[in-house]
Amino acid sequence: MGRIQKGVKCSVTDCNSEAVRSLSRNKFSASDLKLKEGKRVYLCELHYKVWKKKTKNLREIDRLRYG
Ligand SMILES: [Zn+2]
């Protein structure tokens, strides 16, 4: 996880919370959350949890399919 500057806002459209995590866009592509433009994706606590939950589900699907 990258460190982020203070005062950076969440990259999710319509969210104005302060970001606590940053990710590369590639990593984030698994999610269907709508994002503002930018090279990196910044997430607030709430959206980070949402994203983590979604990617966890995807991983479980993969395991079922290939495991
Ligand atoms: Zn957010």
mmCIF file of C-alpha atoms and ligand atoms in Angstrom, residues 9-12 14-19 42-48, ligand 1:
data_model
loop_
_atom_site.group_PDB
_atom_site.id
_atom_site.type_symbol
_atom_site.label_atom_id
_atom_site.label_comp_id
_atom_site.label_asym_id
_atom_site.label_seq_id
_atom_site.Cartn_x
_atom_site.Cartn_y
_atom_site.Cartn_z
ATOM 1 C CA LYS A 9 -9.658 13.153 -1.268
ATOM 2 C CA CYS A 10 -11.214 9.807 -2.152
ATOM 3 C CA SER A 11 -11.234 9.123 -5.910
ATOM 4 C CA VAL A 12 -14.743 7.705 -5.942
ATOM 5 C CA ASP A 14 -19.404 11.924 -5.294
ATOM 6 C CA CYS A 15 -17.261 11.014 -2.297
ATOM 7 C CA ASN A 16 -15.503 13.875 -0.522
ATOM 8 C CA SER A 17 -13.986 11.957 2.350
ATOM 9 C CA GLU A 18 -10.276 12.068 3.035
ATOM 10 C CA ALA A 19 -8.359 9.189 1.462
ATOM 11 C CA TYR A 42 -7.254 7.140 -3.621
ATOM 12 C CA LEU A 43 -9.757 5.581 -1.298
ATOM 13 C CA CYS A 44 -11.335 6.665 1.964
ATOM 14 C CA GLU A 45 -11.814 4.159 4.751
ATOM 15 C CA LEU A 46 -15.332 3.298 3.609
ATOM 16 C CA HIS A 47 -14.550 2.770 -0.051
ATOM 17 C CA TYR A 48 -11.398 0.863 0.775
HETATM 18 ZN ZN ZN B 1 -14.783 7.389 -0.589
#
